[in-house]
Amino acid sequence: MGRVRTPRDVARRPPVPGGELATIPALARLLPFARPALPRLAVGLLSALGASLAALAIPRVLQRIVDGPLADGVRAGGLNTLWGPVGLVLLLGLAEAGLILARRTLVMFPANDVEADLRMTLFRHLQDLPIAFHDRWPGGQLLSRSMSDLGLLRRWLVFGQIQLVVSCVTVVVGMTLLVTSTGWLGLVYLAGAAPVSVIAFRFARRFRVVSRRAQDQAGDLATTVEESVHGIRVLKAFGRGSDALASFTGQAERLRTTELAKARAQASFNVTLTLIPELTLAACLVVGALQVHGGHLTIGALTGFFATVAVMGGSVVDLGMTLSMTLNARTAVDRYFDVLTTPNPLTDPDRPTAPPSAPGGAHVRLRDVTFRYDDATRPVLEHVDLDLPAGTTTALVGLTGSGKSTLAMLIPRLFDATAGTVELDGIDVRHLRRADVRRAVAVAFEDPTLFSASVRENVLLGIDDDTEDGGPGADGTGTRHDAILEEALDVAQAGFARHLPHGVETRIGEEGLSLSGGQRQRLALARAIAAHPRVLVLDDPLSALDVATEEAVTARLRDVLRTTTTLVIAHRPSTVALADRVAVLQDGRITAVGTHSELLATDAHYRYVISSLEDDAAQHGIGTLTPPEPALDDSARDGQRDAQHDDEATGARL
Amino acid sequence: MTSADPGDRLTRTESRAVRARSLTLLRDLLRPHTRLLTGSAALVVTATAGQVAGPALVAATIDHAIPALDQGNSRPLLVYGVLLVVAATAAGLANGAYVRAAATISQAVLLDLRRRVFRQTQRLSLEFHETYTSGRIISRQTSDLEALRELLDGGLTGVVANLLTMTFTGVGLALLDWRSAVVLAAAMAPAWLLTRWFQRRSQVFYRRQRTASARLIVQFVETMTGMRAVQAFRREAHTEREYGRYATAYRDANLDTFSLNGRYQPGLVLIGNLTVAAALAYGGWRVLHGYLAIGVLVAALLYVKRFFAPIQQIGMFYNSFQSATAALEKLSGLLAEEPTVVEPARPVPLPAARGDLRLDQVTFRYPRGPVVLPDLDLHIPAGQTVALVGTTGAGKSTLAKLVTRFYDATSGAVLLDDVDVRDLAGADLRRNVVMVTQEAYLFSGSVRENIALGRPGATQAEIEAAARAVGAHHFILAMPEGYDTDVNKRGGRVSAGQRQLLSFARAFLADPAVLVLDEATSSLDIPGERLVQRGLKTLLAGRTAIIIAHRLSTVAGADRVLVMERGRVVEDGTPTELITAAGRYARLHAAWQDSLV
């Protein structure tokens, strides 16, 4: 729900290469994509030209007939002389229709292929771009580029570009015909049409600006729609639907204003585009009649003139339409390339180091790491040194907003450190392929994202599905993947999934069954475990779990973590209990590393962050950290497992 | 896909009903613009008349003015010349005015429809949103609306223009030479058949295209929203394949419509050209036999040619009409959805509630689901802070959702100050009852705007006070632009704990009589939670509160604890009472105590 809505996209947009290009070079950036389609496009263009030439030729033939057999009249006995030209008209008519059919068929496929190709290229690029990019760009802007802008482009490719060339050629050929066949009359018409091109040029400049604004605003509107749906629960909880509607309306009103400005520009252009040629035509009529009267022109030539002008007049009006279409397409191309040419600062190295393949946990090391968000002034992390020996579990503890999650995101290289290095078994993660880093490192995010897919697919997300048998989604029959799935669900206490309507094949996520926060968190945890990574990054993985479930998860997790290097972000002592050692992050620096009890005894900040019993933390904290006994007896636990028909599973995610 | 989303294959009756629904929507949208529509139709008539006058004047000049000129009379030439200027000017100006009028109508209709869809999405119950994905709503609001826009811009009235041109041209031709008009009339039969063929097939194709486009958008939105997970789990190749599949389906759907249209249009051209040839042959024969003046033939041929120019336009219009109707089918489907939680027809006013809550024999089951609350009787006196404790699935969240009326009880009643919540106006209910949930969604905009969501129009001082009360003030000030900092997309730069603090501040600002906290503190760190606890003491004083929390630290301050299991309250008492009672709560409490340090 945007309230004060400055043109976000415009403001945030990086300086655009090509933003100042002329329309033709701007559109020429499409060439690499259009190359395979060029031959067909060219033939299509020829067909279109042929069709319009046929259309132009028909009046000429009519002129012949009027001047020839008909003027000679009955005395020539010329019924036979009539059939020839009639046959010609028929042929031309067939040719026109045939060529139009050919053009459409020829252009249709490549144009749609180009669009699909552009769309896939954009999608690939977006997936390649780092999270930082996605944090910055509103979703609606990306969506509007991928759908409406490319849709505009498709229509331009199918109709616009060819129409543009054809209209221009028609006008030029028509003019030439007029001038050569009717001399002065043609020149008069030509003189009248000249100002149109100047006006068209000025129109183009004005229109382009408005067109860009309209498309940007449409993208912002899409963003607002997206947010209003994703945030529907908040809007409902506070009863702010009408406020959201009001602000959406304001935004839509602004878009309407822009669109109306666009229409006004189009309207005045249309007026000049019809008025000037038509007025010239009136002059030509008078001049032509006088010329016929003076014997300088035949009636047939005058008829031919007007027939040609009739055909051309259509093209002139079309030119107005196709010009604005071209300008819209150009804006679409600009907007598209804004994203496509955004350089990716987080890429695979040119010569990637082979990933270390030692079994078991990897040794993770952060050396003098500083991290600052692109648009921030102060770094979030400063000179962080953190050593995570292979196979150990380290809890990262710090106040909310101290940079814990940011630090965690550096390990799977979702972000790159601004300075310093993150190493995996001694290798800088930037020297490894991203896929290799992320195969080694699995993350459970604090916001568990589940996809519209089955529980199985969601949990087995991090497993390469290159193996044919038992890949995620396949009806694996007791394969390795099934075992992994079972284990992961067990460890994460996500057994509820088996009792969903279709068991682990139940579709969840946005398009499926809604799950509660705790359930989603457990599945996200199961997903990270199932990946069997060498390094596991858990971002506050137990926050939404109740005490009993948390204990059960903790107990099982400790087994799993034995062979994995783990960094777990913890807000509570119960989560810290998973760890061998604790690192304290304060104001972007690691201020202390040690065991829980050591730190409780020595580190005041740690005590402040982790202890609920502020005052007696010191005394109490010396104690050991044995995993507490489960609070519920077994029968109660079973009862809980059976409670698959719970409110959360059946429906409501709040 | 739910019933709200008609598939591509419908039975004949379904198809008709869906189509009728979408046309009703179109009529409804256009109704307020009847006058402007009439006006623009008049403009179109003027423009068309001016255009049609052209060939007639040319013909008249050739047939009458030139002979008159030969006889030394230049008046007719002058008259026709002036008439042509008048006609051209009228046509040009009317055309410009018409473009503006059409845009005015089109944009007004789009705005109206956008608002309707937006309002409808806000109005629909959560139950609906749980199955209808955000991507589909977005696709309704974007690509479906664009399809409609093409129709409206391409000229709903433009078709009137073209039909008029054809009528005028036809009538002009009939007056000029009725025999040529008969040739023309004969040509209408194949044109009609072709159009019928096109109509039948395009209906199916455009429906398919709309569905394909929606699927593509859904996939796109989901991937972009979940980009972190996509990248972290190296799903790029997989999602690319999936997306590629939908993109191909979309391309094919587009190709189908293009190729259909690509046969329809040249078909019309062919019919037109054949007619011209026929008219020429017939007319030429008659000229040769002296039955027809040359000028008349020239004009007749021009008329025939002109007659078929708009038929192409009409073909294009019809094409966009079919596309728009398919989009309207989807849009009207969304608009036809009825919320399961409905506003009362005659609401009972409740300006300021005391906060007395009563659940009277409440049963609840999710649609097609099992019973969650079998039979619940509960009274929460005004001002009491109640903590709900129990395992996942005990029905705690359901209770919260009934009290806040996100859902309605299957039977029984939820009463606020002895008024059934179903009898309260939405505004009254939401002012008095506010819920804070685990998922603290932030909208793009500043921190200030996000807090002010709790009470639009709150002053800066009030906003700061709320932030202070929950302990968020400090970190907000530490942000680059303080309260004006943009939280960015999905609050990317704010940690989960900070987001929860911000949503707490919202609730603080909203100042309701009843506050429901559903796992609202789960991501807070301990100091943060402590601050919130402290804030809660002030916030909850004199307020009714229902707190659902896994952390018993939040529960400790409650006046009363309800332990729920399988939809029933199994323990009910003050925290101290329950601890001494040595029941479930006592066990939970002991475990929690152990987990502390």
Short mmCIF file of N, CA, C and O in Angstrom, two decimals, chain B residues 32-108:
data_model
loop_
_atom_site.label_atom_id
_atom_site.label_comp_id
_atom_site.label_asym_id
_atom_site.label_seq_id
_atom_site.Cartn_x
_atom_site.Cartn_y
_atom_site.Cartn_z
N PRO B 32 -22.32 4.16 -17.12
CA PRO B 32 -22.17 5.56 -16.71
C PRO B 32 -21.68 6.47 -17.84
O PRO B 32 -21.73 7.68 -17.72
N HIS B 33 -21.22 5.87 -18.89
CA HIS B 33 -20.64 6.68 -19.96
C HIS B 33 -21.55 6.76 -21.17
O HIS B 33 -21.11 7.09 -22.26
N THR B 34 -22.83 6.46 -20.95
CA THR B 34 -23.75 6.43 -22.08
C THR B 34 -23.71 7.72 -22.89
O THR B 34 -23.64 7.71 -24.11
N ARG B 35 -23.70 8.85 -22.15
CA ARG B 35 -23.75 10.12 -22.87
C ARG B 35 -22.50 10.35 -23.68
O ARG B 35 -22.55 10.77 -24.84
N LEU B 36 -21.37 10.08 -23.06
CA LEU B 36 -20.11 10.27 -23.77
C LEU B 36 -20.02 9.31 -24.96
O LEU B 36 -19.52 9.66 -26.03
N LEU B 37 -20.54 8.11 -24.73
CA LEU B 37 -20.54 7.12 -25.82
C LEU B 37 -21.39 7.63 -26.98
O LEU B 37 -20.98 7.57 -28.14
N THR B 38 -22.57 8.17 -26.65
CA THR B 38 -23.43 8.72 -27.69
C THR B 38 -22.72 9.87 -28.38
O THR B 38 -22.73 9.97 -29.61
N GLY B 39 -22.10 10.71 -27.55
CA GLY B 39 -21.38 11.85 -28.11
C GLY B 39 -20.30 11.41 -29.05
O GLY B 39 -20.16 11.94 -30.17
N SER B 40 -19.54 10.40 -28.63
CA SER B 40 -18.43 10.00 -29.49
C SER B 40 -18.97 9.28 -30.72
O SER B 40 -18.37 9.35 -31.80
N ALA B 41 -20.12 8.64 -30.58
CA ALA B 41 -20.73 8.05 -31.76
C ALA B 41 -21.09 9.15 -32.75
O ALA B 41 -20.89 9.01 -33.96
N ALA B 42 -21.58 10.27 -32.23
CA ALA B 42 -21.92 11.40 -33.10
C ALA B 42 -20.66 11.92 -33.80
O ALA B 42 -20.68 12.22 -35.00
N LEU B 43 -19.58 12.00 -33.03
CA LEU B 43 -18.31 12.44 -33.62
C LEU B 43 -17.89 11.49 -34.73
O LEU B 43 -17.43 11.91 -35.80
N VAL B 44 -18.09 10.21 -34.44
CA VAL B 44 -17.72 9.21 -35.43
C VAL B 44 -18.56 9.37 -36.68
O VAL B 44 -18.05 9.31 -37.81
N VAL B 45 -19.87 9.61 -36.49
CA VAL B 45 -20.74 9.80 -37.65
C VAL B 45 -20.24 10.98 -38.47
O VAL B 45 -20.13 10.90 -39.70
N THR B 46 -19.90 12.05 -37.79
CA THR B 46 -19.40 13.23 -38.49
C THR B 46 -18.13 12.90 -39.27
O THR B 46 -18.03 13.21 -40.47
N ALA B 47 -17.20 12.26 -38.56
CA ALA B 47 -15.93 11.93 -39.21
C ALA B 47 -16.17 11.02 -40.40
O ALA B 47 -15.59 11.23 -41.48
N THR B 48 -17.04 10.06 -40.20
CA THR B 48 -17.30 9.10 -41.27
C THR B 48 -18.00 9.78 -42.45
O THR B 48 -17.63 9.57 -43.61
N ALA B 49 -18.99 10.59 -42.09
CA ALA B 49 -19.71 11.29 -43.16
C ALA B 49 -18.74 12.13 -43.99
O ALA B 49 -18.79 12.13 -45.22
N GLY B 50 -17.85 12.80 -43.27
CA GLY B 50 -16.85 13.62 -43.96
C GLY B 50 -16.00 12.78 -44.89
O GLY B 50 -15.72 13.17 -46.03
N GLN B 51 -15.65 11.59 -44.40
CA GLN B 51 -14.79 10.73 -45.22
C GLN B 51 -15.54 10.19 -46.42
O GLN B 51 -15.02 10.16 -47.52
N VAL B 52 -16.78 9.76 -46.16
CA VAL B 52 -17.56 9.17 -47.25
C VAL B 52 -17.88 10.22 -48.31
O VAL B 52 -17.97 9.91 -49.50
N ALA B 53 -18.02 11.45 -47.84
CA ALA B 53 -18.36 12.51 -48.79
C ALA B 53 -17.26 12.66 -49.84
O ALA B 53 -17.54 13.05 -50.98
N GLY B 54 -16.03 12.32 -49.47
CA GLY B 54 -14.89 12.48 -50.37
C GLY B 54 -15.11 11.90 -51.76
O GLY B 54 -15.20 12.67 -52.73
N PRO B 55 -15.25 10.59 -51.88
CA PRO B 55 -15.41 10.01 -53.22
C PRO B 55 -16.62 10.56 -53.96
O PRO B 55 -16.55 10.77 -55.17
N ALA B 56 -17.69 10.81 -53.21
CA ALA B 56 -18.89 11.33 -53.87
C ALA B 56 -18.58 12.68 -54.51
O ALA B 56 -18.98 12.96 -55.65
N LEU B 57 -17.85 13.51 -53.76
CA LEU B 57 -17.51 14.84 -54.29
C LEU B 57 -16.57 14.71 -55.48
O LEU B 57 -16.67 15.46 -56.45
N VAL B 58 -15.64 13.76 -55.37
CA VAL B 58 -14.72 13.55 -56.49
C VAL B 58 -15.50 13.12 -57.73
O VAL B 58 -15.33 13.67 -58.83
N ALA B 59 -16.41 12.16 -57.51
CA ALA B 59 -17.22 11.68 -58.63
C ALA B 59 -18.03 12.82 -59.22
O ALA B 59 -18.10 13.01 -60.45
N ALA B 60 -18.63 13.62 -58.33
CA ALA B 60 -19.47 14.73 -58.81
C ALA B 60 -18.62 15.72 -59.59
O ALA B 60 -19.06 16.26 -60.62
N THR B 61 -17.40 15.95 -59.11
CA THR B 61 -16.53 16.89 -59.81
C THR B 61 -16.25 16.38 -61.22
O THR B 61 -16.36 17.13 -62.20
N ILE B 62 -15.88 15.08 -61.28
CA ILE B 62 -15.54 14.54 -62.61
C ILE B 62 -16.76 14.56 -63.53
O ILE B 62 -16.66 14.94 -64.70
N ASP B 63 -17.92 14.19 -62.98
CA ASP B 63 -19.09 14.06 -63.84
C ASP B 63 -19.79 15.39 -64.14
O ASP B 63 -20.37 15.55 -65.20
N HIS B 64 -19.77 16.27 -63.14
CA HIS B 64 -20.52 17.52 -63.35
C HIS B 64 -19.64 18.74 -63.47
O HIS B 64 -19.81 19.54 -64.39
N ALA B 65 -18.67 18.89 -62.57
CA ALA B 65 -17.93 20.15 -62.52
C ALA B 65 -17.05 20.32 -63.75
O ALA B 65 -16.95 21.43 -64.29
N ILE B 66 -16.42 19.21 -64.19
CA ILE B 66 -15.53 19.36 -65.34
C ILE B 66 -16.33 19.70 -66.62
O ILE B 66 -15.96 20.65 -67.31
N PRO B 67 -17.43 18.97 -66.88
CA PRO B 67 -18.24 19.41 -68.03
C PRO B 67 -18.71 20.85 -67.87
O PRO B 67 -18.70 21.61 -68.84
N ALA B 68 -19.12 21.24 -66.66
CA ALA B 68 -19.58 22.62 -66.44
C ALA B 68 -18.46 23.60 -66.72
O ALA B 68 -18.66 24.67 -67.32
N LEU B 69 -17.26 23.20 -66.30
CA LEU B 69 -16.09 24.04 -66.53
C LEU B 69 -15.85 24.19 -68.03
O LEU B 69 -15.54 25.28 -68.51
N ASP B 70 -16.04 23.07 -68.72
CA ASP B 70 -15.87 23.12 -70.16
C ASP B 70 -16.87 24.08 -70.80
O ASP B 70 -16.58 24.72 -71.81
N GLN B 71 -18.04 24.19 -70.12
CA GLN B 71 -19.04 25.12 -70.64
C GLN B 71 -18.86 26.52 -70.06
O GLN B 71 -19.72 27.38 -70.18
N GLY B 72 -17.73 26.74 -69.37
CA GLY B 72 -17.41 28.07 -68.85
C GLY B 72 -18.04 28.37 -67.51
O GLY B 72 -18.01 29.50 -67.03
N ASN B 73 -18.61 27.36 -66.85
CA ASN B 73 -19.22 27.59 -65.54
C ASN B 73 -18.30 27.01 -64.45
O ASN B 73 -18.19 25.80 -64.28
N SER B 74 -17.66 27.88 -63.71
CA SER B 74 -16.72 27.39 -62.70
C SER B 74 -17.36 27.26 -61.32
O SER B 74 -16.73 26.84 -60.36
N ARG B 75 -18.63 27.66 -61.21
CA ARG B 75 -19.29 27.61 -59.91
C ARG B 75 -19.32 26.20 -59.29
O ARG B 75 -18.94 26.03 -58.12
N PRO B 76 -19.77 25.19 -60.07
CA PRO B 76 -19.83 23.86 -59.45
C PRO B 76 -18.47 23.41 -58.89
O PRO B 76 -18.41 22.87 -57.78
N LEU B 77 -17.42 23.69 -59.62
CA LEU B 77 -16.08 23.29 -59.16
C LEU B 77 -15.78 23.95 -57.82
O LEU B 77 -15.31 23.32 -56.88
N LEU B 78 -16.09 25.23 -57.74
CA LEU B 78 -15.85 25.97 -56.50
C LEU B 78 -16.67 25.36 -55.35
O LEU B 78 -16.14 25.12 -54.25
N VAL B 79 -17.94 25.11 -55.67
CA VAL B 79 -18.82 24.56 -54.63
C VAL B 79 -18.28 23.21 -54.12
O VAL B 79 -18.14 22.99 -52.92
N TYR B 80 -17.93 22.33 -55.07
CA TYR B 80 -17.44 21.01 -54.65
C TYR B 80 -16.12 21.12 -53.88
O TYR B 80 -15.90 20.40 -52.92
N GLY B 81 -15.28 22.06 -54.38
CA GLY B 81 -14.00 22.26 -53.67
C GLY B 81 -14.22 22.67 -52.23
O GLY B 81 -13.65 22.11 -51.30
N VAL B 82 -15.12 23.66 -52.05
CA VAL B 82 -15.41 24.15 -50.70
C VAL B 82 -16.02 23.03 -49.86
O VAL B 82 -15.65 22.83 -48.70
N LEU B 83 -16.94 22.31 -50.48
CA LEU B 83 -17.57 21.21 -49.74
C LEU B 83 -16.53 20.19 -49.27
O LEU B 83 -16.59 19.68 -48.15
N LEU B 84 -15.58 19.92 -50.14
CA LEU B 84 -14.54 18.96 -49.78
C LEU B 84 -13.72 19.47 -48.59
O LEU B 84 -13.37 18.72 -47.68
N VAL B 85 -13.41 20.79 -48.61
CA VAL B 85 -12.68 21.37 -47.49
C VAL B 85 -13.48 21.23 -46.20
O VAL B 85 -12.97 20.81 -45.16
N VAL B 86 -14.77 21.56 -46.31
CA VAL B 86 -15.63 21.46 -45.12
C VAL B 86 -15.65 20.01 -44.63
O VAL B 86 -15.46 19.74 -43.43
N ALA B 87 -15.85 19.11 -45.56
CA ALA B 87 -15.93 17.69 -45.18
C ALA B 87 -14.63 17.25 -44.52
O ALA B 87 -14.64 16.57 -43.48
N ALA B 88 -13.51 17.65 -45.13
CA ALA B 88 -12.21 17.24 -44.59
C ALA B 88 -12.00 17.79 -43.19
O ALA B 88 -11.57 17.09 -42.27
N THR B 89 -12.31 19.08 -43.01
CA THR B 89 -12.12 19.71 -41.71
C THR B 89 -13.00 19.02 -40.66
O THR B 89 -12.54 18.67 -39.58
N ALA B 90 -14.25 18.84 -41.02
CA ALA B 90 -15.17 18.19 -40.08
C ALA B 90 -14.64 16.80 -39.71
O ALA B 90 -14.58 16.44 -38.53
N ALA B 91 -14.22 16.08 -40.76
CA ALA B 91 -13.76 14.71 -40.50
C ALA B 91 -12.53 14.73 -39.59
O ALA B 91 -12.45 13.97 -38.62
N GLY B 92 -11.58 15.61 -39.90
CA GLY B 92 -10.34 15.66 -39.13
C GLY B 92 -10.58 16.03 -37.68
O GLY B 92 -10.12 15.35 -36.76
N LEU B 93 -11.32 17.10 -37.46
CA LEU B 93 -11.55 17.56 -36.10
C LEU B 93 -12.37 16.54 -35.31
O LEU B 93 -12.08 16.25 -34.15
N ALA B 94 -13.39 16.02 -35.98
CA ALA B 94 -14.22 15.03 -35.31
C ALA B 94 -13.38 13.81 -34.93
O ALA B 94 -13.53 13.25 -33.84
N ASN B 95 -12.47 13.45 -35.81
CA ASN B 95 -11.62 12.30 -35.52
C ASN B 95 -10.76 12.54 -34.28
O ASN B 95 -10.68 11.69 -33.39
N GLY B 96 -10.17 13.74 -34.21
CA GLY B 96 -9.35 14.07 -33.04
C GLY B 96 -10.17 14.03 -31.76
O GLY B 96 -9.78 13.44 -30.76
N ALA B 97 -11.33 14.68 -31.82
CA ALA B 97 -12.19 14.74 -30.64
C ALA B 97 -12.61 13.33 -30.24
O ALA B 97 -12.70 13.00 -29.05
N TYR B 98 -12.82 12.52 -31.27
CA TYR B 98 -13.25 11.16 -30.98
C TYR B 98 -12.16 10.35 -30.27
O TYR B 98 -12.43 9.61 -29.32
N VAL B 99 -10.91 10.52 -30.72
CA VAL B 99 -9.81 9.81 -30.07
C VAL B 99 -9.77 10.16 -28.58
O VAL B 99 -9.61 9.29 -27.72
N ARG B 100 -9.97 11.44 -28.30
CA ARG B 100 -9.94 11.86 -26.90
C ARG B 100 -11.12 11.31 -26.12
O ARG B 100 -10.97 10.84 -24.99
N ALA B 101 -12.27 11.38 -26.76
CA ALA B 101 -13.47 10.87 -26.07
C ALA B 101 -13.32 9.37 -25.79
O ALA B 101 -13.63 8.90 -24.70
N ALA B 102 -12.80 8.65 -26.78
CA ALA B 102 -12.64 7.20 -26.61
C ALA B 102 -11.68 6.91 -25.47
O ALA B 102 -11.92 6.04 -24.64
N ALA B 103 -10.58 7.69 -25.40
CA ALA B 103 -9.61 7.48 -24.33
C ALA B 103 -10.24 7.82 -22.98
O ALA B 103 -9.99 7.14 -21.98
N THR B 104 -11.04 8.86 -22.95
CA THR B 104 -11.69 9.23 -21.70
C THR B 104 -12.57 8.08 -21.21
O THR B 104 -12.51 7.69 -20.04
N ILE B 105 -13.36 7.54 -22.12
CA ILE B 105 -14.23 6.42 -21.73
C ILE B 105 -13.37 5.22 -21.30
O ILE B 105 -13.57 4.65 -20.23
N SER B 106 -12.41 4.90 -22.15
CA SER B 106 -11.60 3.72 -21.89
C SER B 106 -10.90 3.82 -20.54
O SER B 106 -10.91 2.89 -19.73
N GLN B 107 -10.31 4.97 -20.27
CA GLN B 107 -9.57 5.13 -19.01
C GLN B 107 -10.51 5.15 -17.81
O GLN B 107 -10.17 4.65 -16.75
N ALA B 108 -11.68 5.74 -18.00
CA ALA B 108 -12.64 5.75 -16.90
C ALA B 108 -13.10 4.32 -16.58
O ALA B 108 -13.21 3.93 -15.42
#
